[in-house]
PDB file of C-alpha atoms in Angstrom:
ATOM      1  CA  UNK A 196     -16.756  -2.148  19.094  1.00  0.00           C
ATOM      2  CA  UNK A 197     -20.269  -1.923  18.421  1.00  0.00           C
ATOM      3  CA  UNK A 198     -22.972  -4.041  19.541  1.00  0.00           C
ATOM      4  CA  UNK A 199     -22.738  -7.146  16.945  1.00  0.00           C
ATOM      5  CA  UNK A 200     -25.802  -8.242  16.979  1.00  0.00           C
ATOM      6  CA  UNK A 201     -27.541  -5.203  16.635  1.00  0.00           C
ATOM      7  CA  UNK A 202     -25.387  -4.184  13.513  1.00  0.00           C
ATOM      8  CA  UNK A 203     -26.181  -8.100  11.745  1.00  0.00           C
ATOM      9  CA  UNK A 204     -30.022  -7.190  12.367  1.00  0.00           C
ATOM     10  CA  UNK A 205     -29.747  -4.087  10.330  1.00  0.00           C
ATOM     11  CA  UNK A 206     -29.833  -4.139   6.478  1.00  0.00           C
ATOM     12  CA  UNK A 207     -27.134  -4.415   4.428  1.00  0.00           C
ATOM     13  CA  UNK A 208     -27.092  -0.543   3.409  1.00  0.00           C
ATOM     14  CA  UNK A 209     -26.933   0.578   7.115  1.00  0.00           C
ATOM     15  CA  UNK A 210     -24.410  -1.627   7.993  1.00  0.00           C
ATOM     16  CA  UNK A 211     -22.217  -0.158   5.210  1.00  0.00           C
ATOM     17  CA  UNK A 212     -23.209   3.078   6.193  1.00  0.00           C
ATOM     18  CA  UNK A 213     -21.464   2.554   9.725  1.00  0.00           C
ATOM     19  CA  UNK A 214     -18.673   0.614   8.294  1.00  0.00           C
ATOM     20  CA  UNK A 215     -17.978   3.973   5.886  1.00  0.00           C
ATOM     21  CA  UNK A 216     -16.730   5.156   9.364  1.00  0.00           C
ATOM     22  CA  UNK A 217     -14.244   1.804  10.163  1.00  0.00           C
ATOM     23  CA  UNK A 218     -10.757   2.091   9.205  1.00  0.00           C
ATOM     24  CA  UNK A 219      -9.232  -1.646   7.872  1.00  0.00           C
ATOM     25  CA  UNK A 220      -7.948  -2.501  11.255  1.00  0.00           C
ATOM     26  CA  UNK A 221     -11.717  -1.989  13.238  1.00  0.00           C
ATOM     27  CA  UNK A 222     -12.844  -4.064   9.921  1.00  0.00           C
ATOM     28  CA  UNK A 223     -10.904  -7.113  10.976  1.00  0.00           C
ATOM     29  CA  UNK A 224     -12.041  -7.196  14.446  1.00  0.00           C
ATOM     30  CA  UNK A 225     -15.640  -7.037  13.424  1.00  0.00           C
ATOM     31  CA  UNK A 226     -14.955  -9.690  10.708  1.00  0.00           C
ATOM     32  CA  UNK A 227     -13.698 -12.224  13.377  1.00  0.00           C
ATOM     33  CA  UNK A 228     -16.778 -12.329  15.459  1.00  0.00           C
ATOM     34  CA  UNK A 229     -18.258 -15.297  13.375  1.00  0.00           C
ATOM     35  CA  UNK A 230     -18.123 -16.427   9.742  1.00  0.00           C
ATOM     36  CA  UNK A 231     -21.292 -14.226   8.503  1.00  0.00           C
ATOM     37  CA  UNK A 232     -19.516 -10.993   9.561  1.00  0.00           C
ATOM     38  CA  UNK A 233     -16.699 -12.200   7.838  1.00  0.00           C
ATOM     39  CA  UNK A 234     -17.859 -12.382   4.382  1.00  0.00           C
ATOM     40  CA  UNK A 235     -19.999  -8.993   5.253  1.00  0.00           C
ATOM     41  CA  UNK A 236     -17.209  -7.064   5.527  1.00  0.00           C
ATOM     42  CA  UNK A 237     -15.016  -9.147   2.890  1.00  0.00           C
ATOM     43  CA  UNK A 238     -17.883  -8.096   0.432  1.00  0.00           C
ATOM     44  CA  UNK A 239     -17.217  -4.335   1.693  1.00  0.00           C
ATOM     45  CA  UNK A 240     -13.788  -4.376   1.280  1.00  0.00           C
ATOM     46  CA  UNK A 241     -14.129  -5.843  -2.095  1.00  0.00           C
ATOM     47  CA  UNK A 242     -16.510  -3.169  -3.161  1.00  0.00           C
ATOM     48  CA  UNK A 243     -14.297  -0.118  -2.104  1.00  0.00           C
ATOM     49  CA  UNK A 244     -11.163  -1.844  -4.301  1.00  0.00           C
ATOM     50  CA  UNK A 245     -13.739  -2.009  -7.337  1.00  0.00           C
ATOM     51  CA  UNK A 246     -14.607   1.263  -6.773  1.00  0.00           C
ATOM     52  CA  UNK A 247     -11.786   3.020  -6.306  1.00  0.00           C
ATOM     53  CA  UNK A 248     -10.040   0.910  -9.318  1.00  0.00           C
ATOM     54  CA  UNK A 249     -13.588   2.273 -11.328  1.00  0.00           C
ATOM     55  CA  UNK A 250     -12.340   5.724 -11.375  1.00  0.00           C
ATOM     56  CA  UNK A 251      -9.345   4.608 -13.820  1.00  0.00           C
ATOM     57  CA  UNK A 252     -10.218   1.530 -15.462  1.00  0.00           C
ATOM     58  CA  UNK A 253     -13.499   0.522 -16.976  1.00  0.00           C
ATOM     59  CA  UNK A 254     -12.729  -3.902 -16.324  1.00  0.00           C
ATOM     60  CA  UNK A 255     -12.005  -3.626 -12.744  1.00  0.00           C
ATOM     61  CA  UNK A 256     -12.757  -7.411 -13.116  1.00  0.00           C
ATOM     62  CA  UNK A 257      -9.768  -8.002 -15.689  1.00  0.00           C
ATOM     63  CA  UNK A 258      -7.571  -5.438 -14.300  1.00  0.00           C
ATOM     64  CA  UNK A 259      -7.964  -7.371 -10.938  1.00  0.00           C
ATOM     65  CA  UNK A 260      -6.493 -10.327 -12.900  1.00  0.00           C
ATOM     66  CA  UNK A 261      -3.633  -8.465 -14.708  1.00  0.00           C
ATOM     67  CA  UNK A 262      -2.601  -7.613 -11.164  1.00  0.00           C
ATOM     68  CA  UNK A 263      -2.886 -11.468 -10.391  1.00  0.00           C
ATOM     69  CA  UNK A 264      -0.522 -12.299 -13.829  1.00  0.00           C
ATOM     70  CA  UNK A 265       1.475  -9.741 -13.774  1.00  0.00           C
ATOM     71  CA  UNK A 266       2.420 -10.502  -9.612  1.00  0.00           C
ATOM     72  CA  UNK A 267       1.315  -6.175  -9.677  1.00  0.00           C
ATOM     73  CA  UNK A 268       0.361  -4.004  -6.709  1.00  0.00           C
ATOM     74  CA  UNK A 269      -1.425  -0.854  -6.518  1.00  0.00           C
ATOM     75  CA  UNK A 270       0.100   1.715  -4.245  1.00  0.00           C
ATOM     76  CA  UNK A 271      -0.025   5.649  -3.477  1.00  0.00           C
ATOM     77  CA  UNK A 272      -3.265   7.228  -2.665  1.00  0.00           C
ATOM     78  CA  UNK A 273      -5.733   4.148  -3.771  1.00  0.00           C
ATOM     79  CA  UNK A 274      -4.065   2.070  -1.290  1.00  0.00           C
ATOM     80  CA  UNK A 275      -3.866   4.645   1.595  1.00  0.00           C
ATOM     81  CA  UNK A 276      -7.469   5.512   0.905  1.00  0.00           C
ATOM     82  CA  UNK A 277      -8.543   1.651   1.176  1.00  0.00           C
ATOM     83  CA  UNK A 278      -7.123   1.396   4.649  1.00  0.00           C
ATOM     84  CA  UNK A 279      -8.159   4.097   6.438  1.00  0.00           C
ATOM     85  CA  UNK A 280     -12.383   4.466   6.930  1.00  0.00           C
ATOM     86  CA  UNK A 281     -14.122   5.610   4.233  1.00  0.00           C
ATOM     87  CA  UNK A 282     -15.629   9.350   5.829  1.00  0.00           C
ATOM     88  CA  UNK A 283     -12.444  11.632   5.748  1.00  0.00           C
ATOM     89  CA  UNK A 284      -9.928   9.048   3.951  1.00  0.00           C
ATOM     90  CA  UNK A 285      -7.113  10.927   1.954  1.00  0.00           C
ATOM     91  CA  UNK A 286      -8.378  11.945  -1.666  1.00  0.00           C
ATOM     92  CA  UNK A 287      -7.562   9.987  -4.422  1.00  0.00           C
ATOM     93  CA  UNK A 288      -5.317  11.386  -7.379  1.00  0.00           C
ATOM     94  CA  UNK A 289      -3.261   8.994  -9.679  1.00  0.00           C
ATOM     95  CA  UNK A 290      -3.459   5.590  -9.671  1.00  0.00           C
ATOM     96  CA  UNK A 291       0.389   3.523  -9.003  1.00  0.00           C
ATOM     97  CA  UNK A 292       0.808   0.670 -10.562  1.00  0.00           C
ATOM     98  CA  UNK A 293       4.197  -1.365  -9.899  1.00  0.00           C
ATOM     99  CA  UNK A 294       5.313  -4.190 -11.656  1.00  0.00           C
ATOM    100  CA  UNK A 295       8.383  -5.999 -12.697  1.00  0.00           C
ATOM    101  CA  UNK A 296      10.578  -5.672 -15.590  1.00  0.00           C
ATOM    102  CA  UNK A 297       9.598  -9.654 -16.469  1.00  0.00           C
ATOM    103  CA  UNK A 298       5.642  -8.448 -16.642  1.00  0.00           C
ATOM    104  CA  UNK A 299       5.685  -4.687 -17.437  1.00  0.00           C
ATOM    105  CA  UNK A 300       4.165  -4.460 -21.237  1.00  0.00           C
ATOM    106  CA  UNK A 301       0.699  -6.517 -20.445  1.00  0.00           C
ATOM    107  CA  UNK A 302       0.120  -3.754 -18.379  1.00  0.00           C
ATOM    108  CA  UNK A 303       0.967  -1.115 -20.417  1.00  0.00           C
ATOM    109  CA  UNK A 304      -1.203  -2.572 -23.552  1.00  0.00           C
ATOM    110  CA  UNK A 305      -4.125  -3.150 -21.369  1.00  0.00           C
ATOM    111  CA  UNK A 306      -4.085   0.677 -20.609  1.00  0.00           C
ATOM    112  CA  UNK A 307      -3.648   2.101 -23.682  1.00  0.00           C
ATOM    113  CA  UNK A 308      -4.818  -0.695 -26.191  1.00  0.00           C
ATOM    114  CA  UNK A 309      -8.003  -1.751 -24.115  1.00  0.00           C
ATOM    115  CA  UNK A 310      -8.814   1.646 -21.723  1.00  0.00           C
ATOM    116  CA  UNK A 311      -7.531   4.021 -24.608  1.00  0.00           C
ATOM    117  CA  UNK A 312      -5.106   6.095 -22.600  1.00  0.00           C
ATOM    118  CA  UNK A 313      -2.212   8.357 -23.965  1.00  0.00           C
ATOM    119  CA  UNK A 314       1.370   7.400 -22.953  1.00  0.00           C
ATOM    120  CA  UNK A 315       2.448  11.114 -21.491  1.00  0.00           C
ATOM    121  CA  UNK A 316       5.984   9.713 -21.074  1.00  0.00           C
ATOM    122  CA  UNK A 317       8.333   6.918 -21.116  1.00  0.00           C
ATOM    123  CA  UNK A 318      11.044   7.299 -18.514  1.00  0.00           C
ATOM    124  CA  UNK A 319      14.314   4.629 -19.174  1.00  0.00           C
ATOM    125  CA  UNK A 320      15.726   6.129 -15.977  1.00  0.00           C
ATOM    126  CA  UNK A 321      12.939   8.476 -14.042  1.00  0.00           C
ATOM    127  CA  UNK A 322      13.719  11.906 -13.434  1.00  0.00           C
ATOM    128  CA  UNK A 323      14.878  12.673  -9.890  1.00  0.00           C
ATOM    129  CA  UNK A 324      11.648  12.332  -7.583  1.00  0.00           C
ATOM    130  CA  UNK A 325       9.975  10.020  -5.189  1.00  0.00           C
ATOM    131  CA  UNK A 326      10.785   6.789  -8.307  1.00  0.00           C
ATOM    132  CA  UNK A 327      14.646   7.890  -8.480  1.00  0.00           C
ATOM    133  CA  UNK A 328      15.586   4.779  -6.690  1.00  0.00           C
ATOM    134  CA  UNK A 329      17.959   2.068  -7.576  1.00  0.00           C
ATOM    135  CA  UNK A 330      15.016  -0.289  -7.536  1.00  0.00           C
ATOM    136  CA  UNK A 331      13.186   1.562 -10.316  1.00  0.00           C
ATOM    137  CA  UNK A 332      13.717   0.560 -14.102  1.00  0.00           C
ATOM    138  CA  UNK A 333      10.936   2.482 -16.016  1.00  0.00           C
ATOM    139  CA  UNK A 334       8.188   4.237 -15.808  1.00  0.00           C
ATOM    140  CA  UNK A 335       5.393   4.797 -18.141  1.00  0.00           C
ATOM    141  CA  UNK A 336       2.870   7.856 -17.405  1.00  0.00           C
ATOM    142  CA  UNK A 337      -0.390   7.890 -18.907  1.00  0.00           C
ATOM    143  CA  UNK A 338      -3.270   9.804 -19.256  1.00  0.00           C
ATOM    144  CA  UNK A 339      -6.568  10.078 -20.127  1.00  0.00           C
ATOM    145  CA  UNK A 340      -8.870  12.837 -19.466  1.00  0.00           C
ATOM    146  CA  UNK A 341      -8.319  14.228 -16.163  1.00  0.00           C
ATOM    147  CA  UNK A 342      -7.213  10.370 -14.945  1.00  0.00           C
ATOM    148  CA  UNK A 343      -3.532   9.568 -14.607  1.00  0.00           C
ATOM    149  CA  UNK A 344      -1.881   6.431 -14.373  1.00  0.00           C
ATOM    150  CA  UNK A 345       1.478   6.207 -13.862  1.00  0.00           C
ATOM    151  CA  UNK A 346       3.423   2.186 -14.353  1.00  0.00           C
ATOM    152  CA  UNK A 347       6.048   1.861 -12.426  1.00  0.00           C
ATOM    153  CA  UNK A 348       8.492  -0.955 -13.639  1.00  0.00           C
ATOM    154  CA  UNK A 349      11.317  -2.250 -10.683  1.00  0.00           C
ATOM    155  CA  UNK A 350      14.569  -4.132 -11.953  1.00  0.00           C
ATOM    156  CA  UNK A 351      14.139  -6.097  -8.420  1.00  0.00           C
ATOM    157  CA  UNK A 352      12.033  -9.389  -8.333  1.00  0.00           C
ATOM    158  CA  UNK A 353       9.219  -7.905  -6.695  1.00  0.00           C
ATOM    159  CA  UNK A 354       6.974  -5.409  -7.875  1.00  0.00           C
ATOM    160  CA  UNK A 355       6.241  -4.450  -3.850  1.00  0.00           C
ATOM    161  CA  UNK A 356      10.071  -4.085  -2.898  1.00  0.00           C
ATOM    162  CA  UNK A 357      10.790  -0.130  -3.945  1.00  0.00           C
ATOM    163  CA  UNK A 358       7.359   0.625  -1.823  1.00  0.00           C
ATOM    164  CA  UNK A 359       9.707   0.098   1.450  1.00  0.00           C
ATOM    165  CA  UNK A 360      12.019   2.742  -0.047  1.00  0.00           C
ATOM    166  CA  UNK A 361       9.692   5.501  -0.573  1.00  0.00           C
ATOM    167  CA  UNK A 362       9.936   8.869   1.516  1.00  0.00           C
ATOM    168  CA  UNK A 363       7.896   7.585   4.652  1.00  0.00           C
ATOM    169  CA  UNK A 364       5.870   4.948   6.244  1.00  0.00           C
ATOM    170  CA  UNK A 365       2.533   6.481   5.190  1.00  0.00           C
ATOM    171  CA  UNK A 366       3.257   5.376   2.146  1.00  0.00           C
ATOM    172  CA  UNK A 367       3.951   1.447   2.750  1.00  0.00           C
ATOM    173  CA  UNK A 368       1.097   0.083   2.066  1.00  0.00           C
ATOM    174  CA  UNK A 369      -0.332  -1.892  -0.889  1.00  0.00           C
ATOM    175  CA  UNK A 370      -3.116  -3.440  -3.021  1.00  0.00           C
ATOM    176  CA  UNK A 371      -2.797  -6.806  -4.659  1.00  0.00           C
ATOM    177  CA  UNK A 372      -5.068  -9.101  -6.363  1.00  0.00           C
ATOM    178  CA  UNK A 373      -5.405 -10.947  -3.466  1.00  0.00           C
ATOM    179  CA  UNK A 374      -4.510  -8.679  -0.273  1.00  0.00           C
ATOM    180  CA  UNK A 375      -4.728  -4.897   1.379  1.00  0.00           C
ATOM    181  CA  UNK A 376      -1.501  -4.526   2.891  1.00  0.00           C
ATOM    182  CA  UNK A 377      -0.563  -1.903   5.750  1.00  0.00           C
ATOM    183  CA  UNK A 378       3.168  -1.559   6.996  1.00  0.00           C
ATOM    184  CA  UNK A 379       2.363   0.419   9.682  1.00  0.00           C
ATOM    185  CA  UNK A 380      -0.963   0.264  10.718  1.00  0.00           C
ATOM    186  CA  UNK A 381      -0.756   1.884  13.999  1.00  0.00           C
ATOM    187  CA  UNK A 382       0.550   5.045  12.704  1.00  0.00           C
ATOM    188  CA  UNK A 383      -0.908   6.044   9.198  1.00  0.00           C
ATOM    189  CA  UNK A 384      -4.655   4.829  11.160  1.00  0.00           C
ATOM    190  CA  UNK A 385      -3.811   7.884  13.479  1.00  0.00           C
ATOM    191  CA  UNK A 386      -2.505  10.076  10.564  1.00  0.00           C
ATOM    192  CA  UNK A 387       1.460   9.660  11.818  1.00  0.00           C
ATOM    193  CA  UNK A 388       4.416   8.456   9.662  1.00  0.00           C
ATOM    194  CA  UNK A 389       8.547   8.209   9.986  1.00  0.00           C
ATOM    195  CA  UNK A 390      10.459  10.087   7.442  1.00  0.00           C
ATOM    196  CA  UNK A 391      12.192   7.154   5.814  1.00  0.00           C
ATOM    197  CA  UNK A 392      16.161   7.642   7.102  1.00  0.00           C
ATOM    198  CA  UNK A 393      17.559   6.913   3.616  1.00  0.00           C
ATOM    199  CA  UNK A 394      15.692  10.301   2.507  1.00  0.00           C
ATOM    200  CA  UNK A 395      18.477  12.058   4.350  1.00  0.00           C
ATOM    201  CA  UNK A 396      21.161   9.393   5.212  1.00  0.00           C
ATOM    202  CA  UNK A 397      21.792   7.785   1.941  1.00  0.00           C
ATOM    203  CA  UNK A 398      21.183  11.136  -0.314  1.00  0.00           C
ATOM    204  CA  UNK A 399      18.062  10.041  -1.155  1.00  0.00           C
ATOM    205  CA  UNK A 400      16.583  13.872  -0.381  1.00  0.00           C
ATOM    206  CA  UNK A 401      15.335  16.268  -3.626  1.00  0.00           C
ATOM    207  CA  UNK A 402      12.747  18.656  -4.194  1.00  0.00           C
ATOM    208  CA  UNK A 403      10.191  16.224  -5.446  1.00  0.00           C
ATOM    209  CA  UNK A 404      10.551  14.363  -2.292  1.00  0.00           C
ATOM    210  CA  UNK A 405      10.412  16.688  -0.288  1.00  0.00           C
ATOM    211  CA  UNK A 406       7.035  17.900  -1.901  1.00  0.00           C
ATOM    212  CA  UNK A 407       5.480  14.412  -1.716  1.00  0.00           C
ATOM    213  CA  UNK A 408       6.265  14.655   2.343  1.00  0.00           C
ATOM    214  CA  UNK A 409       4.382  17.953   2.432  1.00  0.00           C
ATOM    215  CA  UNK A 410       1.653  17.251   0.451  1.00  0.00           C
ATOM    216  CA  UNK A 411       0.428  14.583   3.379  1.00  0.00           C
ATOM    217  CA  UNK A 412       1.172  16.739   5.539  1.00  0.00           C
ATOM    218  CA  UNK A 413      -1.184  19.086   3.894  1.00  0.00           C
ATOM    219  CA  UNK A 414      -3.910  16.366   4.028  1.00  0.00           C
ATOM    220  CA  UNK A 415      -3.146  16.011   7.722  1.00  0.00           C
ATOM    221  CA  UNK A 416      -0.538  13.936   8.416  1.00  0.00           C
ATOM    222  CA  UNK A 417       2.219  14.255  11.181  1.00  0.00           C
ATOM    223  CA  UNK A 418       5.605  12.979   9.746  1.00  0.00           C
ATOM    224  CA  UNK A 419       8.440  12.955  12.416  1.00  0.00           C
ATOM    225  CA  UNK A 420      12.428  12.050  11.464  1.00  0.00           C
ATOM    226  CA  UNK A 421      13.445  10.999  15.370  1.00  0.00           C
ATOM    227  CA  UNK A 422      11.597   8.139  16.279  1.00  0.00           C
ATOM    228  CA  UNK A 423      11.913   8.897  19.615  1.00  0.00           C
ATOM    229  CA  UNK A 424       9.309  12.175  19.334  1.00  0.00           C
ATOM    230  CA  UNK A 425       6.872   9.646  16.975  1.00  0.00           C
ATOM    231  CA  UNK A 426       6.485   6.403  20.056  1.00  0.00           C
ATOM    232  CA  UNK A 427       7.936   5.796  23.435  1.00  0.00           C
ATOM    233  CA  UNK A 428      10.980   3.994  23.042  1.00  0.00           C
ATOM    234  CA  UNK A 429      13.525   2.138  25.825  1.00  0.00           C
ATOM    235  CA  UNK A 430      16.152  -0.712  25.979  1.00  0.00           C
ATOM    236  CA  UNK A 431      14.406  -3.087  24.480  1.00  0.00           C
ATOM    237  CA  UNK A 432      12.680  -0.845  21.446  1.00  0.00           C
ATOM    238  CA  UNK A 433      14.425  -3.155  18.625  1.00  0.00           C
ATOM    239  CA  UNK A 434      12.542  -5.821  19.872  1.00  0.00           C
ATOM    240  CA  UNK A 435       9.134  -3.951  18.359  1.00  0.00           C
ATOM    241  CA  UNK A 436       8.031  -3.583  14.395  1.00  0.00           C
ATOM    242  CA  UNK A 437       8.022  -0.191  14.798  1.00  0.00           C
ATOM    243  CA  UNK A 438      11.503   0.474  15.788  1.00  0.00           C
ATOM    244  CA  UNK A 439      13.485   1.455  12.718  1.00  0.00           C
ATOM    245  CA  UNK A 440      16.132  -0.869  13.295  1.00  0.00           C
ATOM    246  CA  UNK A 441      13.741  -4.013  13.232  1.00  0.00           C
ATOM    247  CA  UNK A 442      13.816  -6.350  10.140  1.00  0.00           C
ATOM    248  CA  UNK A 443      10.195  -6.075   8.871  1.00  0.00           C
ATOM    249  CA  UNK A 444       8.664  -8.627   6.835  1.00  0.00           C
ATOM    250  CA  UNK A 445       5.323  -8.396   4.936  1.00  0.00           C
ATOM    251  CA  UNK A 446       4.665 -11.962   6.484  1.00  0.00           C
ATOM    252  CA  UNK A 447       5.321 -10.507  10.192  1.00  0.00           C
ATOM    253  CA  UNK A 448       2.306  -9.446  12.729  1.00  0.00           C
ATOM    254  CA  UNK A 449       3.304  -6.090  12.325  1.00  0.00           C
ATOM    255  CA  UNK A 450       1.509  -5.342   9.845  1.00  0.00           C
ATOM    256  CA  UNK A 451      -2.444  -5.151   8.902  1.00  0.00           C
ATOM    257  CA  UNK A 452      -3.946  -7.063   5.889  1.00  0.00           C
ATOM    258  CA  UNK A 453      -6.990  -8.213   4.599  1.00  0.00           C
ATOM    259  CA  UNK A 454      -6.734 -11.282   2.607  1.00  0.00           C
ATOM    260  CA  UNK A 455      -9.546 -11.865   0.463  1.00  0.00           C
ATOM    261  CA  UNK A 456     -10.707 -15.562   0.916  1.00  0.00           C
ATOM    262  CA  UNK A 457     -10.838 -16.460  -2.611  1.00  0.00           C
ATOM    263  CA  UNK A 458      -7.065 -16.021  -2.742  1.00  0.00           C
ATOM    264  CA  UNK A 459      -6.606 -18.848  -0.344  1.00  0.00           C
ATOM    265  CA  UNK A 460      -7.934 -21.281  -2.834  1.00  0.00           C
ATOM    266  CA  UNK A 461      -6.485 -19.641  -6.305  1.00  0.00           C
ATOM    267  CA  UNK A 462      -3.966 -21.876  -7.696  1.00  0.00           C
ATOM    268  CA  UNK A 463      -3.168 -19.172 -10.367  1.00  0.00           C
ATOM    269  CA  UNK A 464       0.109 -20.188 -11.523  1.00  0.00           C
ATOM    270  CA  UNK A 465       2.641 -17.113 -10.997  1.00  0.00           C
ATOM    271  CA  UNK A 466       0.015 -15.813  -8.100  1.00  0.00           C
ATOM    272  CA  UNK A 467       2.229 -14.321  -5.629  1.00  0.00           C
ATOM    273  CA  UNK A 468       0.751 -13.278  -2.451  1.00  0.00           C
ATOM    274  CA  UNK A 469       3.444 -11.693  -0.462  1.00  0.00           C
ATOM    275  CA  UNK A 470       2.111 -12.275   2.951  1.00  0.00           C
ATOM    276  CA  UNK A 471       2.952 -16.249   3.269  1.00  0.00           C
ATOM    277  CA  UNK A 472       5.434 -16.330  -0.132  1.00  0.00           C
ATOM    278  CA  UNK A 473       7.885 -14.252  -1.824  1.00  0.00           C
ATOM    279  CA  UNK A 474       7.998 -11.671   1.458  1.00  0.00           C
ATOM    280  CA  UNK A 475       9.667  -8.781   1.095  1.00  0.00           C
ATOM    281  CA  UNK A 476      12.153  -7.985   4.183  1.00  0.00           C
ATOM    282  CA  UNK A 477      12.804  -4.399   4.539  1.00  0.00           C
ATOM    283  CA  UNK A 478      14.625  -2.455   7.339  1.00  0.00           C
ATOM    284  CA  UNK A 479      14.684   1.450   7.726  1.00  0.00           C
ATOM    285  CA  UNK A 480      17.785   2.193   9.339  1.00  0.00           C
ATOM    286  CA  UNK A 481      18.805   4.834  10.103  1.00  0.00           C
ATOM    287  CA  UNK A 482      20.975   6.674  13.402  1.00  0.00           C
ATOM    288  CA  UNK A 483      20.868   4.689  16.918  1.00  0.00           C
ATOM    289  CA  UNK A 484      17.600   5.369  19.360  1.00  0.00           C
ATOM    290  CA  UNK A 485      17.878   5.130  22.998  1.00  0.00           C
ATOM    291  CA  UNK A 486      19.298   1.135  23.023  1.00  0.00           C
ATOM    292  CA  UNK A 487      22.841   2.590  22.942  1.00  0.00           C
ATOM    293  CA  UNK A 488      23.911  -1.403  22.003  1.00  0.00           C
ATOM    294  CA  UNK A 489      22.335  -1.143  19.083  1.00  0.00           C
ATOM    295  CA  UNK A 490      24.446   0.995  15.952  1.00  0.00           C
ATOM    296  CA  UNK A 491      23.013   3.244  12.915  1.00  0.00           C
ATOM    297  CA  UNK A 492      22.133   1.296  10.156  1.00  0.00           C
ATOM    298  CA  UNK A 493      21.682   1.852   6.778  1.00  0.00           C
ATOM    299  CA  UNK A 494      18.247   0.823   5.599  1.00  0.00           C
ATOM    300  CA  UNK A 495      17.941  -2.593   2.761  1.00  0.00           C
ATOM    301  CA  UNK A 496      15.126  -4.107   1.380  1.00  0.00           C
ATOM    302  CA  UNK A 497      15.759  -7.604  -0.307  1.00  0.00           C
ATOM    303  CA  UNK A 498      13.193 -10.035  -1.226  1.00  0.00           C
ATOM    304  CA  UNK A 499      12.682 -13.932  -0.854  1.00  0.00           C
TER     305      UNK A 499
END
């Protein structure tokens, strides 16, 4: 870590200069040196949300608080991009929006009423592809310009659930009003992922999947299928959060977030937060690894 008092002397612009090259986990360890560094890098953090939510949406403000109403998340390449450093963090394209079938058409009018976007398409039942789940209602794909936005509405209680059933763990992460949420910190902050075992367990395998897995690997990304080439495991491997078989929980200490401290004071009535209430539980399942006690499973995500 680098020398903290050295880095508080310097001015605000070089300190953000060196945190450009701090992924969101080496951000948390500098923010719990004392209460100043905290807010620092809470401002930081904040910035980079605003400015990545700037390329699609003029309000970041009031889109910030249509994520709060609506209990949305961002997910897909803003939220990647947010938790790994700044210099070299995967390219934004579209922006993911996932809600619930109870808070869907706010959304939807605030893109194309209020940021004048074009509704492309309004999928009932989406197309096979990385939203063909049984958790997915609708989607809504819009577009203005060059900037797509695509809504993706889940028949489940939480807009965050289906994220745990996407095509690997590179993709588990999350933006909320409130928090930046990481699955699997250790490996998507070295650029390493698990296929997810329903992709080829519970037919959940088609081109468009299979696309979406090679287009991180084109940005650099190492995605494995056998845990057992991805981490060291033993007898005791269901014991960790990163062995497939583990219930995960977004309230668990497996996982990396950033609560912003204004959320620990909103009262907003329908504000969920997902790390202390309404946590999602998700497993991944798939065949046994080396504890031979332990079965195949098939992979669930249900939510509290």
């Amino acid at each position: 870590m680098l020398n903290t008092p050295y880095l508080i002397a310097l001015c605000k612009e070089l300190q953000e200069n060196i945190w450009d090259f701090l992924n969101l986990a080496e951000l948390s360890l500098f923010a719990g040196v004392n209460s100043f560094c905290c807010m620092r890098v809470e401002e930081y953090v904040d910035r980079r949300r605003h400015v990545i939510f700037a390329r699609f949406v003029s309000d970041t403000g009031h889109f910030i608080n249509l994520l709060r109403r609506g209990d949305a998340v961002v997910s897909g390449s803003c939220a990647l991009n947010i938790v790994q450093a700044k210099e070299g963090a995967t390219e934004i394209n579209d922006l993911d929006v996932y809600t619930t079938l109870q808070k869907f058409e706010e959304l939807v009018s605030f893109f194309t009423e209020t940021e004048h976007y074009n509704l492309i398409r309004n999928f009932h039942r989406p197309p096979p592809g990385p939203y063909n789940t049984s958790g997915i209602a609708k989607l809504f794909r819009l577009q203005k310009a060059k900037q797509n936005v695509d809504i993706i509405v889940t028949n489940l209680s939480s807009a965050v659930a289906p994220i745990f059933k996407f095509h690997s763990t590179i993709v588990m992460n999350f933006i909320s009003a409130d928090v930046v949420f990481c699955g699997y910190p250790v490996w998507t902050l070295n650029m390493l992922g698990l296929i997810h075992p329903r992709t080829y367990k519970q037919n959940g395998t088609n081109y468009a999947t299979i696309k979406g897995l090679a287009k991180y690997m084109e940005r650099g990304f190492t995605l494995y299928s056998n845990i057992c080439e991805l981490s060291p495991h033993d007898s005791r491997c269901v014991k960790t959060y990163y062995c497939p078989h583990t219930s995960r929980s977004t309230n668990d200490k497996g996982k990396l977030a950033w609560e912003f401290r204004q959320a620990k004071t909103d009262t907003t009535e329908g504000n969920v937060r997902y790390i202390d209430t309404h946590a999602v539980i998700w497993c991944l399942g798939g065949d046994q690894c080396n504890n031979e006690r332990i079965a195949g499973a098939p992979s669930f995500v249900f939510t509290t």
